[in-house]
Coordinates of C-alpha atoms in Angstrom, one line a residue:
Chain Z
X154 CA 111.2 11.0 81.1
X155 CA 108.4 9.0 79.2
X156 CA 106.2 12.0 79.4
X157 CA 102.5 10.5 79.3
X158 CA 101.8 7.0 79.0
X159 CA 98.2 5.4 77.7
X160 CA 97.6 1.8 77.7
X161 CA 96.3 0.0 75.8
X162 CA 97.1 1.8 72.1
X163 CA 93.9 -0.4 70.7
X164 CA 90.8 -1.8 72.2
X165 CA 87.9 -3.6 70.8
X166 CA 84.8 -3.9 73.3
X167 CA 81.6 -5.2 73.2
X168 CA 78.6 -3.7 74.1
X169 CA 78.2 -3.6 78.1
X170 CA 81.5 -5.0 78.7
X171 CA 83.5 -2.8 81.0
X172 CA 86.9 -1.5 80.8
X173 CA 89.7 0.8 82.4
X174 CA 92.0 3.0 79.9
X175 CA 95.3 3.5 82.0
X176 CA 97.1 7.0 81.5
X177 CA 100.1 7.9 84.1
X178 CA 102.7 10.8 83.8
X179 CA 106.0 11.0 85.2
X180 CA 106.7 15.1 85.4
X181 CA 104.7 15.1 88.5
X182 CA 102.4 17.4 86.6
X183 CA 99.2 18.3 88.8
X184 CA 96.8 18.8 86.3
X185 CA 95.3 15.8 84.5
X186 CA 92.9 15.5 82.0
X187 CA 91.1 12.8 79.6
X188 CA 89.6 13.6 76.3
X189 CA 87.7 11.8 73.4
X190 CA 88.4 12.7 70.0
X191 CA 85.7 11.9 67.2
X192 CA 85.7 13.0 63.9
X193 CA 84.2 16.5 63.0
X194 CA 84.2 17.1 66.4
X195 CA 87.6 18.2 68.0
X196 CA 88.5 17.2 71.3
X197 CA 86.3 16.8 74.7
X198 CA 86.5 17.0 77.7
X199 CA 85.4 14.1 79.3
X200 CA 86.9 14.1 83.1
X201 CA 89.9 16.8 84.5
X202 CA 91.7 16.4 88.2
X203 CA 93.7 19.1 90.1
X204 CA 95.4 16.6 92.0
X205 CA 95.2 13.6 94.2
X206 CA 91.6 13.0 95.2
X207 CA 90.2 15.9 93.3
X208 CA 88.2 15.4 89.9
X209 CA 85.7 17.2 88.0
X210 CA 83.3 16.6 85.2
X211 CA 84.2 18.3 81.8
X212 CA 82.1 18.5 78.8
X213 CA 81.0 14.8 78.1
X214 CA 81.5 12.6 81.7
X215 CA 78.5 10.9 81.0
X216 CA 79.3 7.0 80.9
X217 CA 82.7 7.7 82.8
X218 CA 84.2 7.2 85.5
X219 CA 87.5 8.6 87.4
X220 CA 89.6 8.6 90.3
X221 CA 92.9 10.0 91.1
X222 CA 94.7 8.3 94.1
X223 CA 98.3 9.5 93.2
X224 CA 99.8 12.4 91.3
X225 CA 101.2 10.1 88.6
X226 CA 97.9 8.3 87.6
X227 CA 94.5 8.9 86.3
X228 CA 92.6 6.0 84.8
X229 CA 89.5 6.1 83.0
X230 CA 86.8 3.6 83.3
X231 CA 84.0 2.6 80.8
X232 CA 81.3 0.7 83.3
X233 CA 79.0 -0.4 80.6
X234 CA 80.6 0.2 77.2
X235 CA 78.2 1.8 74.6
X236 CA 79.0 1.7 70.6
X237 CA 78.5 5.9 71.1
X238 CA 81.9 5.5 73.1
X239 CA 83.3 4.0 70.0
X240 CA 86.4 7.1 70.0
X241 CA 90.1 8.0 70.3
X242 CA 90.6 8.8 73.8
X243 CA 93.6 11.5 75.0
X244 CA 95.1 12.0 78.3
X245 CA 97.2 15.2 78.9
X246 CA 98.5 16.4 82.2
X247 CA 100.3 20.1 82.8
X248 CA 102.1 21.3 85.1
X249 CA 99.1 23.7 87.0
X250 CA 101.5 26.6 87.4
X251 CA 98.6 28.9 86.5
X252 CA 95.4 28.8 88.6
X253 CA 92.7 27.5 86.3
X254 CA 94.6 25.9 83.6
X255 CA 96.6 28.0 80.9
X256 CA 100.0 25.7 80.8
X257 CA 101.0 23.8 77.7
X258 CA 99.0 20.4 78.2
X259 CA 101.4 17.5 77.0
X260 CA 99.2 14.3 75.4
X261 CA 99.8 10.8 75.4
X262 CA 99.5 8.8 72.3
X263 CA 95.8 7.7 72.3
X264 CA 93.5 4.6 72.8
X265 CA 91.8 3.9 69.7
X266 CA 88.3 2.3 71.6
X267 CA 85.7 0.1 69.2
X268 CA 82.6 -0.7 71.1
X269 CA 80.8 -3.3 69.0
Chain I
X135 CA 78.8 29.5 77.0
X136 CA 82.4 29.5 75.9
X137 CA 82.6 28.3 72.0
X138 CA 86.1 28.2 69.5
X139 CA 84.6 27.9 66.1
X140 CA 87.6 27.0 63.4
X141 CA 85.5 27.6 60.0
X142 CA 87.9 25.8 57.7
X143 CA 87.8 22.4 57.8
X144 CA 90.3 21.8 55.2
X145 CA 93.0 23.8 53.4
X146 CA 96.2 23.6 51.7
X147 CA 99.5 25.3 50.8
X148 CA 102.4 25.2 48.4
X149 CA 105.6 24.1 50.1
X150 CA 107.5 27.2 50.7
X151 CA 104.0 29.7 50.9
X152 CA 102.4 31.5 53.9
X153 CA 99.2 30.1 55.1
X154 CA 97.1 31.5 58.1
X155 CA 94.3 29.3 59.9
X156 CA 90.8 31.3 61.6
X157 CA 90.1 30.4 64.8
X158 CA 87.1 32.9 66.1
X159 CA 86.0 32.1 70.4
X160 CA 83.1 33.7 72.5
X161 CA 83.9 34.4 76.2
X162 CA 82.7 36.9 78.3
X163 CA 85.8 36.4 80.3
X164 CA 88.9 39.1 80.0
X165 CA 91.3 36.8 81.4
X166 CA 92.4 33.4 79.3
X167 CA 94.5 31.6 77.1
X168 CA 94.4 30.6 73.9
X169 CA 96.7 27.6 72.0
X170 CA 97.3 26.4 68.9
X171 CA 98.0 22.4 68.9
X172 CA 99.0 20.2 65.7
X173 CA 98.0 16.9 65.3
X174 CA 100.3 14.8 62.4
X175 CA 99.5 11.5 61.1
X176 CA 101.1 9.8 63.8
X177 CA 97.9 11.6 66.0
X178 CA 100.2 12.7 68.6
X179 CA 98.9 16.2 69.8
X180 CA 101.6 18.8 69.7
X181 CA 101.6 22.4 71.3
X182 CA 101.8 24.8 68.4
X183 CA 101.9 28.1 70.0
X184 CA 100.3 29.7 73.2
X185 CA 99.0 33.2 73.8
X186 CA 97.4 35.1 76.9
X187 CA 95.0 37.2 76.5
X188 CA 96.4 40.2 78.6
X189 CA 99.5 40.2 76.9
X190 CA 99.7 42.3 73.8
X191 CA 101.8 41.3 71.9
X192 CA 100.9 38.6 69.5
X193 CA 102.7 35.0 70.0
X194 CA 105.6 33.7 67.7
X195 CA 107.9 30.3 67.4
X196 CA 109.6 30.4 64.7
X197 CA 107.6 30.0 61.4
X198 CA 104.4 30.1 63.6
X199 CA 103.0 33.2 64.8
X200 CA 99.6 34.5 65.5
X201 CA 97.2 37.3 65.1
X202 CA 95.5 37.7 68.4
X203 CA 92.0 40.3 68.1
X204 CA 91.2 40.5 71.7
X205 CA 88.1 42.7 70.7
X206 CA 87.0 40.7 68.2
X207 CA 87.6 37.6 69.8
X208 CA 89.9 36.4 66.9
X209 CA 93.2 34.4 67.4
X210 CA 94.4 33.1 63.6
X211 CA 97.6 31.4 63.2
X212 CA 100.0 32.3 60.3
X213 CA 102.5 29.4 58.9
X214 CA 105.1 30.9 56.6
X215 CA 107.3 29.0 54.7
X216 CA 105.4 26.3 55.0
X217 CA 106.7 22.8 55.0
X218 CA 105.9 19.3 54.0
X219 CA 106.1 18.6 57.6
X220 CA 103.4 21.1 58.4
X221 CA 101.0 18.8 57.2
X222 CA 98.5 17.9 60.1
X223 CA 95.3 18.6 61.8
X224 CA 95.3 21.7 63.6
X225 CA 93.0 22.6 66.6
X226 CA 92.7 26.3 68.3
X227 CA 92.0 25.6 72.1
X228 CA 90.8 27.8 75.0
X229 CA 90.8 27.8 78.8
X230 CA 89.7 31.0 81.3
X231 CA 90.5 29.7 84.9
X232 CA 88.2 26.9 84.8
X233 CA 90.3 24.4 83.9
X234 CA 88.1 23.0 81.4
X235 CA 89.6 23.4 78.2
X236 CA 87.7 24.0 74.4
X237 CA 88.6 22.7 71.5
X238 CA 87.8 23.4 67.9
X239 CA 87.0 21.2 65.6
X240 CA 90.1 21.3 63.7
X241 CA 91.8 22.5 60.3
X242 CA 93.2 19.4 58.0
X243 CA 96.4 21.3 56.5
X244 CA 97.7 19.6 54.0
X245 CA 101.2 21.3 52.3
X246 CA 101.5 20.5 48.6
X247 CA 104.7 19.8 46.9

């Protein structure tokens, strides 16, 4: 198993441009999740989705955009990148065995995201 | 709202010592669960330990184990023999059945040789 996968490691933006951050999983986990990780700050939730065709907002959604058309994938798209957005993004997936989260989330390894 | 506060942003050990990291949450919630994740160098996020809050009994893997204070809303985690290894970022993490999990801000550990 590759576990979960995040493309591209590294991105470099300019302002307004617009890009998608790929993350797919291959345990046929359920629960998917992306997170942005700035320093002094921990991790946030930006997006989460229960499965195919169902997503929510977490903490920080503002400026993102997701969609979830198959169990394995769950990309995240910057519409009008912002230097605020400058971040390392996670995504995690788990397997939803317990209603309402509480399974070990596994990561992939990051997008490191510059918005100049 | 639901908070994790970790209130030590950095500390550090002597290989081979016991150190224990303070992670303190609000919830009004009785059900929930509570994780410890590391987070080396290489950035990759790694489950630590994992607790719920019904059961008792505090969580242990190994050299990891925790002191879980359901009343006062308290869930430290307690490194012995600490190792070069250890050496990371360490984040305390909630969810209660919302699916929307809480991080911390984090612990830099470094272990001293």
């Amino acid at each position: 198993n590759a576990g979960v996968t995040q493309t591209p490691k590294f991105q470099v933006l300019k302002t307004g441009q617009s890009m998608t951050l790929q993350c797919a999983q291959d345990m046929n986990h359920e629960y998917m999740s992306w997170y942005r990780q700035d320093p002094g700050m921990g991790l946030r939730l930006i997006h989460y989705s229960v499965g195919a065709g169902i997503t929510d907002q977490g903490e920080v959604p503002n400026g993102y955009n997701v969609s979830r058309s198959t169990t394995e994938d769950f990309p995240l798209r910057l519409l009008s990148a912002a230097p605020s957005q400058t971040s390392v993004y996670f995504c995690a997936s788990s397997g939803d065995r317990l209603a309402g989260g509480g399974d070990e989330q596994f990561f992939g390894p990051g997008t490191r995201l510059t918005v100049l | 709202a639901q908070t994790v506060t970790q209130s030590q942003p950095e500390m550090s050990v002597q290989e081979a010592e016991t150190v224990t990291l303070s992670c303190t949450y609000d919830t009004s919630e009785s059900n929930y669960y509570l994780f410890w994740y590391k987070q080396p160098p290489s950035r990759q996020m790694i489950l630590v330990i994992r607790q719920e809050a019904y059961k008792q009994q505090n969580a242990t893997e190994n050299r990891f184990s925790v002191n879980f204070q359901k009343a006062a809303k308290s869930f430290s985690l307690k490194i012995s023999d600490s190792q070069l290894g250890d050496t990371a970022m360490y984040f305390c993490a909630f969810v209660s059945g919302t699916y929307k999990y809480i991080f911390g801000t984090g612990t830099r550990l470094k272990v001293l040789a």
